[in-house]
């Protein structure tokens, strides 16, 4: 059994972070659930909305791997977690984070085809291709996550069994090992760089090609093309900027546990929190679908109340 002692490291900042986390988690679950329900609308059947629903699903479970456990840790001096649960949490936190970037890469390819090959869009982005892209995102994330997780699992561990983090963060868990972890650090860093650079380069390449195609269009077509990828580009920029900031913080603020935990928590919550906000604000079709979904929900609730009243 291992312990996470967040309250000790955060001190008087714990209640502020608790309220921030609780409200953020509620909004993440509510916003992403609303998007998933809204995208069941038959009018939103394009590949972009299929990828968006998958991204919302991943974001919900990505935050669920860590935030509930961390919230409970604010209510007690120490929070215990079994060793198998710790490694499962570590695996899924990393794997789901990379999966989200894989889906963002698939969405970038979708935008590239829509803007650069509009006449062939339907024939290229078939249902089979969409499923292959999603399967590829999940497979890629699993391959990137397995080596570091298996190596960490095979290490011998000895006391004190206290993870100096809000959850089973890989770097914090490795500090509990009794053996040399230099190879583990290299493998973990290499896997992270492969995941970030591979998806980042593919997304950047898609947008370079999109930019070249847009430069040949008229003003009206340019505005329309930019409007179709503005939300995705915003999410990608925030996601990769936040990831770079976290890496720099971990490298240069390694000794400041308070700063590390706060930065890690903000990073874990930021993108899943902003995704539904950005996409719903930038996409009129999605906003209209959300309104229709809420209207159907209110009608169903009213009908239930009427039935109960009659009974």
Coordinates of C-alpha atoms in Angstrom, one line a residue:
X1 CA 0.0 0.0 0.0
X2 CA 1.3 3.5 -0.9
X3 CA 0.3 6.9 0.3
X4 CA -0.1 10.3 -1.4
X5 CA 0.2 13.2 1.0
X6 CA -1.0 16.2 -0.9
X7 CA -2.1 18.3 2.1
X8 CA 1.5 18.3 3.5
X9 CA 3.0 19.7 0.3
X10 CA 0.2 22.3 -0.5
X11 CA -0.4 23.6 3.0
X12 CA -2.9 26.5 3.1
X13 CA -3.4 26.3 -0.7
X14 CA -5.2 23.0 -0.5
X15 CA -8.8 24.4 -0.1
X16 CA -8.3 26.8 -3.0
X17 CA -7.1 23.9 -5.2
X18 CA -9.9 21.7 -3.9
X19 CA -12.6 24.2 -4.9
X20 CA -10.8 24.8 -8.3
X21 CA -10.6 21.0 -8.9
X22 CA -14.2 20.2 -7.9
X23 CA -15.7 23.0 -10.0
X24 CA -13.4 22.1 -12.9
X25 CA -14.3 18.4 -12.7
X26 CA -18.0 19.1 -12.7
X27 CA -17.7 21.4 -15.7
X28 CA -15.5 18.8 -17.5
X29 CA -18.0 16.0 -17.0
X30 CA -21.0 18.2 -17.8
X31 CA -19.6 19.9 -20.8
X32 CA -18.1 16.9 -22.4
X33 CA -21.2 14.7 -21.7
X34 CA -23.3 17.4 -23.3
X35 CA -21.2 17.4 -26.4
X36 CA -21.4 13.5 -26.6
X37 CA -25.2 13.6 -26.3
X38 CA -25.5 16.5 -28.7
X39 CA -23.4 14.7 -31.3
X40 CA -26.0 11.8 -31.4
X41 CA -28.0 14.3 -33.5
X42 CA -28.3 12.8 -37.0
X43 CA -27.7 16.3 -38.4
X44 CA -24.1 16.1 -37.1
X45 CA -22.8 13.1 -39.0
X46 CA -19.6 14.4 -40.4
X47 CA -16.2 12.9 -39.5
X48 CA -15.2 16.0 -37.5
X49 CA -18.0 15.4 -35.0
X50 CA -17.2 11.7 -34.8
X51 CA -13.6 12.6 -33.8
X52 CA -14.9 15.3 -31.4
X53 CA -17.2 12.9 -29.6
X54 CA -14.2 10.5 -29.1
X55 CA -12.1 13.4 -27.8
X56 CA -14.8 14.3 -25.3
X57 CA -15.0 10.7 -24.2
X58 CA -11.2 10.5 -23.7
X59 CA -11.1 13.8 -21.8
X60 CA -13.7 12.7 -19.4
X61 CA -11.9 9.5 -18.5
X62 CA -8.5 11.2 -18.6
X63 CA -9.5 13.5 -15.7
X64 CA -11.4 10.7 -13.9
X65 CA -8.2 8.7 -13.5
X66 CA -6.8 11.3 -11.2
X67 CA -9.2 14.1 -10.0
X68 CA -11.6 12.0 -7.8
X69 CA -8.7 10.4 -5.9
X70 CA -7.0 13.8 -5.5
X71 CA -10.2 15.4 -4.3
X72 CA -10.5 12.7 -1.6
X73 CA -6.9 13.3 -0.6
X74 CA -7.8 16.9 0.4
X75 CA -10.3 15.6 2.9
X76 CA -7.8 13.5 4.8
X77 CA -4.2 13.8 5.9
X78 CA -3.1 10.8 3.7
X79 CA -4.8 8.9 1.0
X80 CA -3.8 5.2 0.4
X81 CA -3.7 3.5 -3.0
X82 CA -2.8 -0.1 -3.6
X83 CA 0.4 -0.7 -5.7
X84 CA -1.5 -2.3 -8.6
X85 CA -4.0 0.6 -8.6
X86 CA -1.1 3.1 -8.6
X87 CA 0.4 1.6 -11.7
X88 CA -2.9 1.4 -13.4
X89 CA -3.5 5.0 -12.7
X90 CA -0.1 5.9 -14.0
X91 CA -0.6 3.9 -17.2
X92 CA -4.1 5.3 -18.0
X93 CA -3.1 8.9 -17.2
X94 CA -0.3 8.8 -19.7
X95 CA -2.1 6.6 -22.2
X96 CA -5.3 8.7 -22.3
X97 CA -3.2 11.9 -22.6
X98 CA -1.4 10.6 -25.6
X99 CA -4.7 9.2 -27.1
X100 CA -6.1 12.7 -26.9
X101 CA -3.2 14.0 -29.0
X102 CA -3.6 11.1 -31.4
X103 CA -7.3 12.2 -31.9
X104 CA -6.2 15.8 -32.4
X105 CA -3.9 14.5 -35.1
X106 CA -6.7 12.6 -36.8
X107 CA -8.8 15.8 -36.6
X108 CA -6.0 17.8 -38.3
X109 CA -5.9 15.2 -41.1
X110 CA -9.6 15.5 -41.4
X111 CA -9.3 19.3 -41.7
X112 CA -6.5 18.9 -44.3
X113 CA -8.7 16.7 -46.5
X114 CA -11.7 18.9 -46.1
X115 CA -9.8 22.1 -47.2
X116 CA -7.2 20.7 -49.6
X117 CA -9.3 18.0 -51.3
X118 CA -12.9 19.1 -50.8
X119 CA -14.2 17.2 -53.9
X120 CA -12.7 13.9 -52.6
X121 CA -13.5 14.4 -49.0
X122 CA -16.5 12.0 -48.8
X123 CA -14.6 9.3 -50.7
X124 CA -11.5 9.6 -48.5
X125 CA -13.0 10.1 -45.1
X126 CA -15.1 7.0 -45.1
X127 CA -16.4 5.3 -42.0
X128 CA -13.7 2.7 -42.2
X129 CA -11.0 5.4 -42.4
X130 CA -12.4 7.1 -39.4
X131 CA -12.4 3.9 -37.3
X132 CA -8.8 3.2 -38.5
X133 CA -7.7 6.7 -37.4
X134 CA -9.3 6.3 -33.9
X135 CA -7.8 2.8 -33.6
X136 CA -4.4 4.2 -34.6
X137 CA -4.6 6.9 -31.9
X138 CA -5.4 4.3 -29.2
X139 CA -2.7 1.8 -30.5
X140 CA 0.0 4.5 -30.7
X141 CA -0.7 5.7 -27.2
X142 CA -0.6 2.2 -25.8
X143 CA 2.7 1.5 -27.5
X144 CA 4.2 4.7 -26.2
X145 CA 3.0 4.0 -22.6
X146 CA 3.9 0.4 -22.2
X147 CA 7.7 0.4 -22.0
X148 CA 8.0 3.0 -19.2
X149 CA 5.2 1.5 -17.2
X150 CA 6.5 -2.1 -17.5
X151 CA 10.0 -0.9 -16.5
X152 CA 8.6 0.9 -13.5
X153 CA 6.5 -2.1 -12.5
X154 CA 9.6 -4.3 -12.5
X155 CA 11.6 -2.1 -10.2
X156 CA 12.1 -3.0 -6.5
X157 CA 10.5 -0.5 -4.1
X158 CA 11.2 0.3 -0.4
X159 CA 10.0 2.8 2.1
X160 CA 9.0 5.4 2.7
X161 CA 6.0 4.5 0.5
X162 CA 4.8 8.1 0.1
X163 CA 4.2 9.5 -3.4
X164 CA 5.1 13.2 -3.4
X165 CA 2.3 14.1 -5.8
X166 CA -1.4 14.2 -6.1
X167 CA -1.5 11.0 -8.0
X168 CA 0.9 8.3 -9.2
X169 CA 3.0 10.5 -11.4
X170 CA 5.8 8.4 -13.1
X171 CA 8.7 10.7 -11.9
X172 CA 7.3 10.6 -8.3
X173 CA 6.9 6.8 -8.3
X174 CA 10.4 6.3 -9.6
X175 CA 11.8 8.1 -6.5
X176 CA 10.5 5.2 -4.4
X177 CA 12.6 2.6 -6.2
X178 CA 15.6 1.1 -4.4
X179 CA 17.5 0.5 -7.6
X180 CA 19.0 2.8 -10.3
X181 CA 16.3 4.4 -12.4
X182 CA 18.5 6.3 -14.9
X183 CA 17.4 3.9 -17.8
X184 CA 13.8 4.3 -16.7
X185 CA 14.2 8.1 -16.9
X186 CA 15.6 7.9 -20.4
X187 CA 12.9 5.5 -21.6
X188 CA 10.2 7.6 -20.1
X189 CA 11.6 10.8 -21.6
X190 CA 12.1 9.2 -25.0
X191 CA 8.5 7.9 -25.0
X192 CA 7.1 11.3 -24.1
X193 CA 9.2 13.0 -26.8
X194 CA 8.2 10.4 -29.4
X195 CA 4.5 10.9 -28.5
X196 CA 4.7 14.7 -28.5
X197 CA 6.9 15.1 -31.6
X198 CA 5.2 12.5 -33.7
X199 CA 1.7 14.0 -33.2
X200 CA 3.1 17.5 -33.2
X201 CA 4.9 17.1 -36.5
X202 CA 1.9 15.5 -38.2
X203 CA -0.4 18.3 -37.0
X204 CA 2.1 21.0 -38.0
X205 CA 2.5 19.3 -41.5
X206 CA -1.3 19.3 -41.9
X207 CA -1.6 23.0 -41.1
X208 CA 1.4 23.9 -43.3
X209 CA -0.4 22.2 -46.3
X210 CA -3.7 23.8 -45.2
X211 CA -1.9 27.2 -45.1
X212 CA -0.5 26.7 -48.6
X213 CA -3.9 25.8 -49.9
X214 CA -5.6 28.7 -48.2
X215 CA -3.1 31.2 -49.6
X216 CA -4.4 30.3 -53.1
X217 CA -8.0 31.0 -52.2
X218 CA -10.1 34.2 -52.4
X219 CA -10.9 36.2 -49.3
X220 CA -14.3 34.7 -48.8
X221 CA -13.0 31.1 -49.2
X222 CA -10.1 31.9 -46.8
X223 CA -12.4 33.1 -44.1
X224 CA -14.6 30.0 -44.5
X225 CA -11.6 27.7 -44.5
X226 CA -10.1 29.3 -41.4
X227 CA -13.5 29.1 -39.6
X228 CA -13.6 25.3 -40.1
X229 CA -10.2 24.8 -38.3
X230 CA -10.1 27.7 -35.9
X231 CA -11.4 25.7 -32.9
X232 CA -9.1 22.8 -33.5
X233 CA -6.1 25.0 -34.0
X234 CA -6.9 26.8 -30.7
X235 CA -7.2 23.5 -28.8
X236 CA -3.9 22.2 -30.3
X237 CA -2.1 25.4 -29.5
X238 CA -3.3 25.4 -25.8
X239 CA -2.6 21.7 -25.4
X240 CA 1.0 21.7 -26.7
X241 CA 1.9 25.0 -25.1
X242 CA 0.7 23.7 -21.7
X243 CA 2.7 20.4 -22.3
X244 CA 5.8 22.4 -23.0
X245 CA 5.3 24.6 -19.9
X246 CA 4.9 21.5 -17.7
X247 CA 8.1 20.0 -19.1
X248 CA 10.0 23.2 -18.4
X249 CA 8.5 23.5 -14.9
X250 CA 9.5 19.9 -14.1
X251 CA 13.0 20.5 -15.3
X252 CA 13.7 23.8 -13.6
X253 CA 11.3 23.6 -10.6
X254 CA 12.0 20.1 -9.6
X255 CA 12.6 21.0 -5.9
X256 CA 9.4 23.0 -5.5
X257 CA 6.8 20.3 -4.8
X258 CA 4.0 22.9 -4.4
X259 CA 4.7 24.4 -7.8
X260 CA 5.0 20.9 -9.4
X261 CA 1.7 19.7 -8.1
X262 CA -0.2 22.9 -8.9
X263 CA 1.3 23.0 -12.5
X264 CA 0.5 19.3 -13.0
X265 CA -3.1 19.8 -11.8
X266 CA -3.7 22.8 -14.0
X267 CA -2.3 21.0 -17.0
X268 CA -4.5 17.9 -16.3
X269 CA -7.6 20.0 -16.1
X270 CA -7.0 22.8 -18.6
X271 CA -7.4 21.1 -22.0
X272 CA -10.4 18.9 -21.0
X273 CA -12.0 22.0 -19.4
X274 CA -11.5 24.2 -22.4
X275 CA -12.3 21.7 -25.2
X276 CA -16.1 21.8 -24.9
X277 CA -16.0 25.6 -24.3
X278 CA -13.9 26.3 -27.4
X279 CA -15.8 23.9 -29.7
X280 CA -19.2 25.0 -28.6
X281 CA -18.4 28.7 -28.9
X282 CA -16.7 28.4 -32.4
X283 CA -19.3 26.0 -34.0
X284 CA -22.8 27.1 -34.7
X285 CA -24.0 23.7 -35.7
X286 CA -22.8 22.3 -32.3
X287 CA -24.4 25.1 -30.4
X288 CA -27.8 24.5 -32.2
X289 CA -27.5 20.8 -31.5
X290 CA -26.8 21.4 -27.8
X291 CA -29.9 23.7 -27.6
X292 CA -32.0 21.0 -29.2
X293 CA -30.6 18.4 -26.8
X294 CA -31.4 20.6 -23.8
X295 CA -34.9 21.3 -25.2
X296 CA -35.5 17.5 -25.5
X297 CA -34.2 17.0 -22.0
X298 CA -36.5 19.7 -20.6
X299 CA -39.5 18.3 -22.5
X300 CA -38.7 14.8 -21.1
X301 CA -38.5 16.1 -17.6
X302 CA -41.7 18.0 -17.9
X303 CA -43.5 15.0 -19.3
X304 CA -42.3 12.9 -16.4
X305 CA -43.5 15.5 -13.9
X306 CA -46.9 15.5 -15.6
X307 CA -47.2 11.7 -15.4
X308 CA -46.3 11.8 -11.7
X309 CA -48.9 14.5 -11.1
X310 CA -51.6 12.6 -12.8
X311 CA -50.7 9.4 -10.9

